[in-house]
Short mmCIF file of C-alpha atoms and ligand atoms in Angstrom, two decimals:
data_model
loop_
_atom_site.label_atom_id
_atom_site.label_comp_id
_atom_site.label_asym_id
_atom_site.label_seq_id
_atom_site.Cartn_x
_atom_site.Cartn_y
_atom_site.Cartn_z
CA UNK U 1 -70.05 -147.23 98.32
CA UNK U 2 -72.77 -145.37 97.51
CA UNK U 3 -73.10 -142.15 98.79
CA UNK U 4 -76.78 -142.94 99.54
CA UNK U 5 -75.55 -146.94 100.06
CA UNK U 6 -74.15 -145.43 102.50
CA UNK U 7 -76.25 -142.55 104.25
CA UNK U 8 -78.88 -145.26 104.34
CA UNK U 9 -76.95 -148.14 106.01
CA UNK U 10 -77.29 -146.76 109.58
CA UNK U 11 -80.70 -146.10 109.49
CA UNK U 12 -81.19 -148.87 107.88
CA UNK U 13 -79.59 -151.70 109.83
CA UNK U 14 -80.82 -149.83 112.68
CA UNK U 15 -84.84 -150.06 111.41
CA UNK U 16 -84.65 -153.81 110.81
CA UNK U 17 -82.54 -155.12 114.39
CA UNK U 18 -85.23 -153.53 116.36
CA UNK U 19 -88.34 -154.80 113.73
CA UNK U 20 -86.95 -158.54 114.03
CA UNK U 21 -86.84 -158.44 117.20
CA UNK U 22 -90.36 -156.71 117.47
CA UNK U 23 -91.78 -159.17 115.34
CA UNK U 24 -90.10 -162.98 115.75
CA UNK U 25 -87.29 -162.03 119.39
CA UNK U 26 -90.83 -160.66 121.58
CA UNK U 27 -91.89 -164.21 123.01
CA UNK U 28 -87.77 -164.92 123.50
CA UNK U 29 -87.45 -161.99 125.77
CA UNK U 30 -89.86 -162.46 127.45
CA UNK U 31 -88.95 -165.35 128.55
CA UNK U 32 -85.47 -163.39 129.05
CA UNK U 33 -86.23 -160.27 130.85
CA UNK U 34 -89.44 -163.20 133.06
CA UNK U 35 -86.56 -165.91 133.34
CA UNK U 36 -83.04 -164.18 132.87
CA UNK U 37 -83.89 -160.74 134.31
CA UNK U 38 -87.25 -160.64 136.86
CA UNK U 39 -90.42 -158.83 136.41
CA UNK U 40 -88.49 -155.52 136.65
CA UNK U 41 -87.69 -155.80 132.72
CA UNK U 42 -91.59 -155.83 130.93
CA UNK U 43 -90.87 -152.31 129.93
CA UNK U 44 -88.38 -153.95 126.56
CA UNK U 45 -91.75 -154.32 124.45
CA UNK U 46 -92.56 -150.99 125.38
CA UNK U 47 -88.38 -150.28 124.25
CA UNK U 48 -88.54 -152.02 121.72
CA UNK U 49 -91.85 -150.20 119.87
CA UNK U 50 -90.53 -147.00 120.40
CA UNK U 51 -86.97 -148.32 119.25
CA UNK U 52 -88.61 -149.33 115.99
CA UNK U 53 -91.11 -145.82 115.06
CA UNK U 54 -88.40 -144.05 115.89
CA UNK U 55 -86.37 -145.94 113.06
CA UNK U 56 -88.24 -145.74 110.91
CA UNK U 57 -88.72 -142.18 111.45
CA UNK U 58 -85.07 -142.05 110.71
CA UNK U 59 -85.58 -144.34 108.13
CA UNK U 60 -87.62 -142.59 106.26
CA UNK U 61 -86.43 -139.02 106.65
CA UNK U 62 -83.09 -139.82 105.33
CA UNK U 63 -84.54 -141.74 101.71
CA UNK U 64 -86.72 -138.14 101.95
CA UNK U 65 -83.80 -136.12 102.32
CA UNK U 66 -82.82 -138.16 99.59
CA UNK U 67 -85.20 -139.05 96.90
CA UNK U 68 -87.30 -136.18 97.73
CA UNK U 69 -84.97 -132.81 98.20
CA UNK U 70 -81.23 -134.17 96.83
CA UNK U 71 -82.97 -136.17 93.40
CA UNK U 72 -86.74 -134.43 93.11
CA UNK U 73 -85.96 -130.96 94.72
CA UNK U 74 -82.53 -130.23 92.96
CA UNK U 75 -83.66 -131.26 89.42
CA UNK U 76 -87.26 -129.09 89.21
CA UNK U 77 -85.71 -126.56 90.36
CA UNK U 78 -82.35 -126.77 89.71
CA UNK U 79 -81.27 -125.25 93.57
CA UNK U 80 -80.40 -126.78 96.83
CA UNK U 81 -83.80 -128.50 99.07
CA UNK U 82 -83.79 -125.28 102.13
CA UNK U 83 -83.13 -126.57 104.80
CA UNK U 84 -85.57 -124.80 106.56
CA UNK U 85 -88.11 -127.58 104.51
CA UNK U 86 -85.62 -130.10 105.64
CA UNK U 87 -86.11 -129.19 108.24
CA UNK U 88 -89.86 -128.64 108.75
CA UNK U 89 -89.57 -132.44 107.37
CA UNK U 90 -88.32 -134.15 109.01
CA UNK U 91 -89.96 -133.05 112.41
CA UNK U 92 -93.39 -134.25 110.89
CA UNK U 93 -92.04 -137.27 110.02
CA UNK U 94 -91.35 -137.57 113.49
CA UNK U 95 -94.27 -136.10 115.19
CA UNK U 96 -96.05 -139.08 112.88
CA UNK U 97 -93.38 -141.59 114.67
CA UNK U 98 -94.40 -140.27 118.25
CA UNK U 99 -98.16 -140.63 117.40
CA UNK U 100 -97.86 -144.20 116.35
CA UNK U 101 -95.64 -145.02 119.63
CA UNK U 102 -98.64 -143.40 121.75
CA UNK U 103 -101.32 -144.63 119.83
CA UNK U 104 -100.06 -148.23 118.55
CA UNK U 105 -96.57 -149.00 121.28
CA UNK U 106 -98.71 -147.49 124.23
CA UNK U 107 -102.47 -148.30 122.79
CA UNK U 108 -103.26 -144.82 123.42
CA UNK U 109 -106.52 -143.41 122.06
CA UNK U 110 -104.88 -140.59 120.18
CA UNK U 111 -108.33 -138.24 119.72
CA UNK U 112 -107.00 -136.75 123.10
CA UNK U 113 -103.88 -136.09 122.03
CA UNK U 114 -104.24 -135.48 119.42
CA UNK U 115 -107.77 -133.01 121.23
CA UNK U 116 -105.58 -131.60 123.69
CA UNK U 117 -102.32 -132.01 121.39
CA UNK U 118 -104.76 -128.88 119.44
CA UNK U 119 -105.71 -126.65 122.57
CA UNK U 120 -102.00 -126.29 123.53
CA UNK U 121 -101.38 -125.45 120.22
CA UNK U 122 -103.71 -122.84 120.39
CA UNK U 123 -102.30 -122.02 123.68
CA UNK U 124 -98.53 -122.35 121.73
CA UNK U 125 -100.14 -120.23 119.04
CA UNK U 126 -101.07 -117.14 120.71
CA UNK U 127 -98.01 -116.84 122.87
CA UNK U 128 -95.86 -118.02 120.12
CA UNK U 129 -97.35 -115.10 117.40
CA UNK U 130 -95.08 -113.85 116.66
CA UNK U 131 -92.13 -117.06 116.01
CA UNK U 132 -94.94 -118.48 114.23
CA UNK U 133 -95.47 -115.91 111.58
CA UNK U 134 -91.30 -115.30 110.61
CA UNK U 135 -91.05 -119.59 110.61
CA UNK U 136 -93.61 -119.47 107.72
CA UNK U 137 -92.50 -115.96 106.28
CA UNK U 138 -89.28 -117.94 105.89
CA UNK U 139 -90.81 -120.66 104.10
CA UNK U 140 -92.16 -118.59 101.84
CA UNK U 141 -88.77 -116.91 101.53
CA UNK U 142 -87.27 -120.55 100.81
CA UNK U 143 -89.42 -121.34 98.03
CA UNK U 144 -90.18 -117.90 96.79
CA UNK U 145 -85.93 -117.19 97.29
CA UNK U 146 -85.84 -113.73 96.18
CA UNK U 147 -82.43 -113.66 97.27
CA UNK U 148 -79.48 -116.35 98.52
CA UNK U 149 -76.19 -115.86 100.22
CA UNK U 150 -74.14 -113.61 99.08
CA UNK U 151 -76.72 -111.32 97.05
CA UNK U 152 -76.62 -107.50 98.31
CA UNK U 153 -80.04 -106.57 99.12
CA UNK U 154 -82.33 -103.11 100.02
CA UNK U 155 -84.91 -103.68 102.51
CA UNK U 156 -87.22 -101.17 102.35
CA UNK U 157 -90.94 -100.53 103.24
CA UNK U 158 -93.13 -97.99 101.90
CA UNK U 159 -90.02 -95.89 101.14
CA UNK U 160 -88.42 -96.26 105.00
CA UNK U 161 -85.03 -98.00 104.82
CA UNK U 162 -84.96 -101.50 107.07
CA UNK U 163 -81.64 -102.97 106.31
CA UNK U 164 -79.31 -103.58 103.29
CA UNK U 165 -76.70 -105.75 102.99
CA UNK U 166 -74.81 -109.11 102.69
CA UNK U 167 -76.60 -112.24 102.96
CA UNK U 168 -74.72 -113.40 105.16
CA UNK U 169 -77.31 -116.50 106.84
CA UNK U 170 -81.10 -117.23 106.68
CA UNK U 171 -82.46 -119.92 109.15
CA UNK U 172 -86.39 -120.37 111.05
CA UNK U 173 -87.29 -117.46 112.39
CA UNK U 174 -84.95 -115.10 111.04
CA UNK U 175 -82.27 -113.37 107.83
CA UNK U 176 -78.86 -112.04 108.51
CA UNK U 177 -77.28 -109.45 107.05
CA UNK U 178 -73.87 -107.94 106.88
CA UNK U 179 -74.39 -104.38 106.75
CA UNK U 180 -71.44 -101.57 104.91
CA UNK U 181 -70.01 -100.56 108.47
CA UNK U 182 -69.46 -103.84 109.59
CA UNK U 183 -71.98 -105.07 111.64
CA UNK U 184 -74.02 -108.33 111.26
CA UNK U 185 -78.26 -107.17 111.21
CA UNK U 186 -80.82 -109.35 111.80
CA UNK U 187 -83.99 -109.39 110.23
CA UNK U 188 -87.32 -111.63 111.54
CA UNK U 189 -87.93 -113.41 108.81
CA UNK U 190 -91.83 -111.81 108.89
CA UNK U 191 -90.61 -107.45 109.05
CA UNK U 192 -89.29 -109.12 105.43
CA UNK U 193 -92.65 -111.40 104.45
CA UNK U 194 -94.30 -107.26 104.20
CA UNK U 195 -90.39 -105.17 103.33
CA UNK U 196 -89.36 -104.50 99.81
CA UNK U 197 -86.97 -106.86 98.56
CA UNK U 198 -84.39 -104.88 96.27
CA UNK U 199 -81.76 -107.43 95.28
CA UNK U 200 -79.00 -105.66 93.73
CA UNK U 201 -77.10 -108.82 93.00
CA UNK U 202 -79.19 -109.64 90.79
CA UNK U 203 -80.84 -110.60 87.21
CA UNK U 204 -76.80 -108.93 86.85
CA UNK U 205 -74.71 -108.22 89.84
CA UNK U 206 -74.58 -104.61 89.61
CA UNK U 207 -77.31 -102.06 90.23
CA UNK U 208 -76.61 -98.84 89.10
CA UNK U 209 -76.55 -95.50 91.79
CA UNK U 210 -76.36 -92.30 91.91
CA UNK U 211 -75.55 -89.59 93.78
CA UNK U 212 -76.68 -86.03 93.80
CA UNK U 213 -74.31 -82.31 93.71
CA UNK U 214 -76.18 -79.08 93.61
CA UNK U 215 -74.27 -76.01 92.09
CA UNK U 216 -75.16 -72.85 91.79
CA UNK U 217 -77.14 -70.99 89.36
CA UNK U 218 -75.08 -68.52 87.95
CA UNK U 219 -73.02 -71.90 86.95
CA UNK U 220 -73.58 -72.65 83.02
CA UNK U 221 -75.05 -76.51 82.77
CA UNK U 222 -73.13 -76.92 79.88
CA UNK U 223 -70.20 -76.28 81.77
CA UNK U 224 -71.42 -78.29 84.89
CA UNK U 225 -72.10 -81.41 82.84
CA UNK U 226 -68.67 -81.09 81.00
CA UNK U 227 -66.95 -81.21 84.68
CA UNK U 228 -68.83 -84.30 85.88
CA UNK U 229 -68.30 -86.70 82.80
CA UNK U 230 -65.02 -85.36 82.81
CA UNK U 231 -64.65 -86.91 86.19
CA UNK U 232 -66.51 -89.55 86.32
CA UNK U 233 -64.63 -90.86 82.61
CA UNK U 234 -61.05 -90.74 85.00
CA UNK U 235 -62.98 -93.16 87.57
CA UNK U 236 -63.70 -95.23 84.88
CA UNK U 237 -59.92 -95.22 83.47
CA UNK U 238 -58.78 -95.04 87.64
CA UNK U 239 -61.00 -99.09 87.02
CA UNK U 240 -62.81 -97.48 90.29
CA UNK U 241 -65.68 -97.77 88.24
CA UNK U 242 -67.60 -100.43 85.99
CA UNK U 243 -66.73 -98.12 82.18
CA UNK U 244 -70.64 -100.34 81.44
CA UNK U 245 -72.66 -99.13 81.00
CA UNK U 246 -71.00 -96.05 80.96
CA UNK U 247 -71.46 -93.55 83.89
CA UNK U 248 -73.40 -90.00 83.30
CA UNK U 249 -74.99 -86.92 84.77
CA UNK U 250 -77.68 -84.97 83.73
CA UNK U 251 -79.49 -82.78 85.49
CA UNK U 252 -82.49 -83.52 88.61
CA UNK U 253 -84.33 -80.89 89.89
CA UNK U 254 -83.74 -76.84 90.20
CA UNK U 255 -84.48 -75.86 94.06
CA UNK U 256 -83.53 -72.66 96.58
CA UNK U 257 -80.45 -73.72 96.77
CA UNK U 258 -79.91 -74.47 92.87
CA UNK U 259 -79.49 -76.98 89.86
CA UNK U 260 -79.39 -80.18 91.35
CA UNK U 261 -77.49 -82.70 89.57
CA UNK U 262 -77.89 -86.42 89.43
CA UNK U 263 -74.78 -88.05 89.16
CA UNK U 264 -75.49 -91.98 87.28
CA UNK U 265 -72.48 -95.09 87.75
CA UNK U 266 -72.87 -98.49 88.02
CA UNK U 267 -71.32 -100.32 92.14
CA UNK U 268 -70.64 -103.33 91.49
CA UNK U 269 -71.52 -105.37 95.42
CA UNK U 270 -68.64 -108.04 94.81
CA UNK U 271 -66.06 -104.67 94.70
CA UNK U 272 -67.49 -103.06 98.30
CA UNK U 273 -70.35 -101.51 99.04
CA UNK U 274 -72.31 -98.46 98.08
CA UNK U 275 -70.57 -95.86 100.25
CA UNK U 276 -67.30 -96.88 98.59
CA UNK U 277 -67.88 -96.26 95.26
CA UNK U 278 -69.77 -93.39 96.14
CA UNK U 279 -67.48 -92.33 98.10
CA UNK U 280 -64.77 -92.61 95.55
CA UNK U 281 -67.02 -91.22 92.70
CA UNK U 282 -67.61 -87.70 95.53
CA UNK U 283 -63.72 -87.45 95.63
CA UNK U 284 -63.27 -87.30 91.70
CA UNK U 285 -65.78 -85.31 91.27
CA UNK U 286 -64.08 -82.87 94.22
CA UNK U 287 -61.41 -83.24 91.96
CA UNK U 288 -62.20 -81.49 89.27
CA UNK U 289 -64.94 -79.06 90.79
CA UNK U 290 -62.05 -77.94 92.40
CA UNK U 291 -59.69 -77.60 90.03
CA UNK U 292 -62.56 -76.17 87.22
CA UNK U 293 -63.17 -73.28 90.23
CA UNK U 294 -66.85 -74.66 90.75
CA UNK U 295 -68.06 -74.64 94.95
CA UNK U 296 -70.62 -77.47 95.66
CA UNK U 297 -73.54 -75.13 96.12
CA UNK U 298 -75.34 -74.96 100.30
CA UNK U 299 -78.65 -73.02 100.96
CA UNK U 300 -77.71 -69.16 101.45
CA UNK U 301 -79.74 -65.70 101.60
CA UNK U 302 -77.27 -62.48 99.80
CA UNK U 303 -78.15 -60.29 102.23
CA UNK U 304 -76.53 -56.28 99.78
CA UNK U 305 -76.06 -53.60 101.71
CA UNK U 306 -75.38 -51.94 97.95
CA UNK U 307 -78.66 -51.47 95.41
CA UNK U 308 -79.89 -55.42 94.19
CA UNK U 309 -78.40 -56.61 92.11
CA UNK U 310 -80.46 -57.04 89.19
CA UNK U 311 -82.00 -60.43 88.96
CA UNK U 312 -83.89 -59.27 85.42
CA UNK U 313 -81.94 -57.14 82.44
CA UNK U 314 -82.88 -54.85 80.41
CA UNK U 315 -81.38 -55.22 77.27
CA UNK U 316 -81.58 -51.49 76.91
CA UNK U 317 -80.34 -50.16 79.98
CA UNK U 318 -78.15 -54.36 80.39
CA UNK U 319 -76.98 -54.83 76.96
CA UNK U 320 -73.31 -54.77 78.22
CA UNK U 321 -74.31 -57.45 80.79
CA UNK U 322 -75.40 -59.69 78.30
CA UNK U 323 -73.53 -60.22 76.27
CA UNK U 324 -70.86 -61.52 79.15
CA UNK U 325 -73.92 -64.15 78.16
CA UNK U 326 -73.34 -64.65 74.71
CA UNK U 327 -68.93 -67.30 74.41
CA UNK U 328 -67.90 -64.51 71.23
CA UNK U 329 -68.08 -62.20 73.30
CA UNK U 330 -67.12 -62.77 77.27
CA UNK U 331 -63.50 -61.91 76.44
CA UNK U 332 -64.34 -58.35 75.75
CA UNK U 333 -63.46 -56.36 78.81
CA UNK U 334 -65.32 -53.57 80.63
CA UNK U 335 -64.76 -50.56 77.45
CA UNK U 336 -65.12 -52.70 74.63
CA UNK U 337 -68.42 -54.55 75.63
CA UNK U 338 -69.91 -51.05 76.55
CA UNK U 339 -68.56 -50.04 72.83
CA UNK U 340 -70.54 -52.53 70.81
CA UNK U 341 -73.39 -52.05 73.57
CA UNK U 342 -74.04 -49.05 72.47
CA UNK U 343 -73.95 -49.95 68.11
CA UNK U 344 -76.54 -52.59 68.66
CA UNK U 345 -79.88 -52.60 67.54
CA UNK U 346 -82.32 -54.66 69.54
CA UNK U 347 -85.94 -56.87 67.28
CA UNK U 348 -88.52 -57.66 68.18
CA UNK U 349 -90.11 -60.60 66.07
CA UNK U 350 -93.27 -62.36 66.53
CA UNK U 351 -93.31 -65.90 65.67
CA UNK U 352 -93.36 -67.20 61.68
CA UNK U 353 -91.72 -63.59 60.90
CA UNK U 354 -88.76 -63.58 58.86
CA UNK U 355 -85.66 -62.96 59.93
CA UNK U 356 -83.14 -63.61 57.19
CA UNK U 357 -83.93 -63.83 53.80
CA UNK U 358 -81.60 -66.72 51.73
CA UNK U 359 -79.45 -64.80 48.17
CA UNK U 360 -80.60 -61.56 50.00
CA UNK U 361 -77.53 -58.65 50.30
CA UNK U 362 -76.54 -59.17 53.96
CA UNK U 363 -74.24 -56.90 56.15
CA UNK U 364 -75.13 -57.60 59.29
CA UNK U 365 -74.98 -60.47 62.18
CA UNK U 366 -77.68 -61.54 64.93
CA UNK U 367 -77.19 -61.95 68.27
CA UNK U 368 -80.34 -63.87 69.70
CA UNK U 369 -81.73 -62.62 73.29
CA UNK U 370 -84.29 -65.30 74.06
CA UNK U 371 -86.46 -67.02 70.92
CA UNK U 372 -85.41 -70.35 69.11
CA UNK U 373 -85.10 -69.58 65.52
CA UNK U 374 -84.98 -72.21 62.65
CA UNK U 375 -82.71 -71.70 60.13
CA UNK U 376 -83.43 -73.59 56.19
CA UNK U 377 -82.03 -73.32 52.76
CA UNK U 378 -83.62 -73.61 49.49
CA UNK U 379 -84.09 -78.23 48.60
CA UNK U 380 -82.21 -79.15 45.52
CA UNK U 381 -83.65 -80.84 43.90
CA UNK U 382 -87.47 -78.93 44.30
CA UNK U 383 -88.56 -76.29 45.35
CA UNK U 384 -89.35 -76.65 48.41
CA UNK U 385 -87.08 -75.72 51.57
CA UNK U 386 -85.22 -78.05 54.85
CA UNK U 387 -84.62 -77.28 57.86
CA UNK U 388 -79.93 -77.67 58.52
CA UNK U 389 -80.53 -75.92 61.89
CA UNK U 390 -80.93 -74.14 64.52
CA UNK U 391 -80.23 -71.50 66.78
CA UNK U 392 -80.96 -70.78 70.24
CA UNK U 393 -80.19 -67.90 72.99
CA UNK U 394 -76.63 -66.20 73.16
CA UNK U 395 -75.92 -67.66 69.52
CA UNK U 396 -75.25 -65.68 66.87
CA UNK U 397 -76.56 -65.75 63.71
CA UNK U 398 -76.18 -64.20 60.19
CA UNK U 399 -72.08 -64.38 60.49
CA UNK U 400 -71.44 -64.63 57.15
CA UNK U 401 -72.89 -63.21 54.69
CA UNK U 402 -71.52 -59.83 57.77
CA UNK U 403 -67.96 -61.76 57.43
CA UNK U 404 -67.33 -62.40 53.99
CA UNK U 405 -69.99 -60.13 51.99
CA UNK U 406 -70.84 -63.22 50.36
CA UNK U 407 -74.98 -63.42 50.31
CA UNK U 408 -76.98 -65.07 52.94
CA UNK U 409 -76.28 -68.59 52.78
CA UNK U 410 -79.80 -69.73 54.36
CA UNK U 411 -83.33 -68.52 55.96
CA UNK U 412 -83.81 -67.64 59.34
CA UNK U 413 -86.71 -68.24 60.95
CA UNK U 414 -88.01 -67.47 64.54
CA UNK U 415 -90.00 -70.57 65.47
CA UNK U 416 -91.28 -68.42 69.09
CA UNK U 417 -91.45 -65.05 69.83
CA UNK U 418 -87.01 -63.78 69.37
CA UNK U 419 -85.53 -61.40 70.52
CA UNK U 420 -82.05 -60.10 68.64
CA UNK U 421 -78.79 -57.97 68.38
CA UNK U 422 -78.69 -56.23 66.10
CA UNK U 423 -74.67 -55.34 64.83
CA UNK U 424 -73.69 -54.29 61.25
CA UNK U 425 -70.16 -53.78 59.75
CA UNK U 426 -69.20 -50.81 60.79
CA UNK U 427 -69.57 -51.73 64.97
CA UNK U 428 -68.61 -55.04 64.53
CA UNK U 429 -64.41 -54.27 62.44
CA UNK U 430 -63.16 -52.59 66.21
CA UNK U 431 -63.27 -56.03 67.26
CA UNK U 432 -62.59 -57.94 64.62
CA UNK U 433 -59.13 -56.02 64.30
CA UNK U 434 -58.46 -55.83 68.32
CA UNK U 435 -59.46 -59.38 68.95
CA UNK U 436 -57.93 -61.63 66.91
CA UNK U 437 -59.75 -64.30 68.29
CA UNK U 438 -63.21 -62.97 67.30
CA UNK U 439 -62.77 -63.86 64.17
CA UNK U 440 -61.27 -67.23 64.99
CA UNK U 441 -63.88 -68.16 67.47
CA UNK U 442 -66.95 -66.84 64.52
CA UNK U 443 -64.55 -68.62 61.78
CA UNK U 444 -65.27 -71.90 63.96
CA UNK U 445 -68.34 -71.58 63.95
CA UNK U 446 -69.40 -70.34 60.30
CA UNK U 447 -67.28 -74.01 59.32
CA UNK U 448 -69.73 -76.08 61.61
CA UNK U 449 -72.37 -74.44 59.86
CA UNK U 450 -71.28 -74.16 57.04
CA UNK U 451 -70.38 -78.21 56.97
CA UNK U 452 -74.13 -78.74 58.99
CA UNK U 453 -75.64 -77.01 55.81
CA UNK U 454 -73.13 -78.13 53.32
CA UNK U 455 -73.77 -75.27 51.54
CA UNK U 456 -70.68 -73.11 50.87
CA UNK U 457 -71.44 -69.44 50.37
CA UNK U 458 -67.68 -68.68 49.87
CA UNK U 459 -66.13 -70.70 46.62
CA UNK U 460 -68.44 -73.59 45.25
CA UNK U 461 -65.17 -76.04 45.87
CA UNK U 462 -65.35 -75.56 49.52
CA UNK U 463 -68.44 -77.43 49.32
CA UNK U 464 -66.61 -80.46 48.51
CA UNK U 465 -64.33 -80.06 51.74
CA UNK U 466 -66.33 -81.35 55.33
CA UNK U 467 -63.36 -80.91 57.39
CA UNK U 468 -64.12 -78.34 59.63
CA UNK U 469 -60.74 -77.09 60.04
CA UNK U 470 -59.98 -76.64 56.78
CA UNK U 471 -63.63 -74.40 56.10
CA UNK U 472 -62.47 -72.63 59.01
CA UNK U 473 -60.04 -71.30 57.67
CA UNK U 474 -60.89 -70.59 54.08
CA UNK U 475 -63.71 -68.81 55.71
CA UNK U 476 -61.17 -67.30 58.45
CA UNK U 477 -59.20 -66.24 54.91
CA UNK U 478 -62.04 -64.39 54.13
CA UNK U 479 -63.20 -62.57 56.55
CA UNK U 480 -59.05 -61.26 56.28
CA UNK U 481 -59.67 -60.31 52.90
CA UNK U 482 -63.30 -58.08 53.44
CA UNK U 483 -62.52 -57.04 56.33
CA UNK U 484 -58.69 -56.02 54.43
CA UNK U 485 -57.28 -57.03 57.89
CA UNK U 486 -54.19 -59.41 58.53
CA UNK U 487 -55.37 -62.07 60.92
CA UNK U 488 -54.01 -65.16 60.49
CA UNK U 489 -55.56 -68.41 58.81
CA UNK U 490 -55.16 -70.99 61.81
P1 CMP Q 501 -75.79 -65.54 56.60
O1 CMP Q 501 -75.18 -66.53 55.81
O2 CMP Q 501 -75.57 -65.07 56.75
O3 CMP Q 501 -77.62 -65.38 57.24
C1 CMP Q 501 -76.99 -66.73 57.71
C2 CMP Q 501 -77.30 -67.13 58.73
O4 CMP Q 501 -78.12 -68.99 59.32
C3 CMP Q 501 -75.90 -67.53 58.15
O5 CMP Q 501 -75.17 -66.33 57.69
C4 CMP Q 501 -75.84 -68.55 59.60
O6 CMP Q 501 -75.17 -68.07 60.68
C5 CMP Q 501 -76.46 -69.23 59.99
N1 CMP Q 501 -76.97 -70.71 59.34
C6 CMP Q 501 -76.21 -71.21 58.11
N2 CMP Q 501 -76.15 -72.53 58.55
C7 CMP Q 501 -76.51 -72.66 59.55
C8 CMP Q 501 -77.20 -74.33 60.33
N3 CMP Q 501 -76.50 -75.80 60.13
N4 CMP Q 501 -76.81 -73.53 61.79
C9 CMP Q 501 -77.72 -73.20 62.24
N5 CMP Q 501 -77.25 -72.00 61.46
C10 CMP Q 501 -77.36 -71.42 60.54
#
């Protein structure tokens, strides 16, 4: 037997029994009741009438459920009809049956009942305002469907979190969430009606999350970002974080505690609550920070009994300290820095000033302290120039001519007013003698620039060579020859 027929069999049977007795068996029953059972059983017609109405409502409710909710609704929306709607339609049908019983079986005027029920409804409505609001919000939620059972949601009102967790159940009055702490949180539907509901499981079952980590100003941002990226990468490699979209770190803000870094990653609520993923991310981050020798910042107030440390370094007095911020010279000893600083010349340039001209002879290199510079080379097929690079504070330039004796390979112009230290060949030579790694570092940067500009100043043949390592080796060799050093090419 088909399931629909099976579902309809009982209500249809009961309904038919009552209707046929009501229609045809009335006289027989009257006789039966007066003769066999006496006058006390005269209520039988009422019993039959009530039975007929209720069985009709029963059947009608089944028909509506089967043909409207389980068929048409599913076909139109592609989803199961909400239980709440089915219960509402059932209640309406039985209410109509109750009116039918009062009006027809008991032959009472409905106007009075409706008026009385209206007045009563008003009283009940006032008394149960909140509950009624909950029910109507529940209906709205069921129709709108901002979430489904099993979805992970966050409920907020004007930024205030009312609750978050996995939707376990939604009924007439409230919606139940399983919170991160493992508790059941019951939120009245009327509250949900006025809140912002963020469904973290849709349209994709994962959502982006972030944690903030604050580091001291003294930590270079590139270093911090490198450590954070490595921590996030390791969490991905360990299968603890989703690889796509890739987690990333960025600078979020600067305040009195330090620089705030935002670590963004995707968390999948199906794999656990957000707190669990946050824990994993922070665990990896703390490990990487600790091993890199970095400590998260904390609110602090410096109290110095010694003279206050300089907050703004002076170009002349603090030149050795400024050199510590240039990666090329970071490894120098205090004495070496003092020696180099004493021989440097401070120079100021205005925006647009020419600092180096392509093709000129050059016997010095520069360190950019403040400003930003643009590097250009003549275009191959025209009289114009093309921009090939930029020099940022803390970087050096003009190294190629200084170290190889060849003409300047590019034109360098101040894009904004700039402050630079100039270092001559004689001043750098002792350093190259005592610190082979400096020549290596310079030759690597020079090689990168040379490859970028595709304009090698050393040998024409090298213009074909795009491999930075090989070019760096050649430059190092050039430096060695030019300075008469005994350096080993890398
Ligand atoms: P030098 O050849 O002495 O003079 C011009 C300088 O421009 C050169 O040294 C490099 O320091 C610099 N330079 C050349 N190409 C680039 C580049 N692509 N990016 C940044 N700086 C560059």
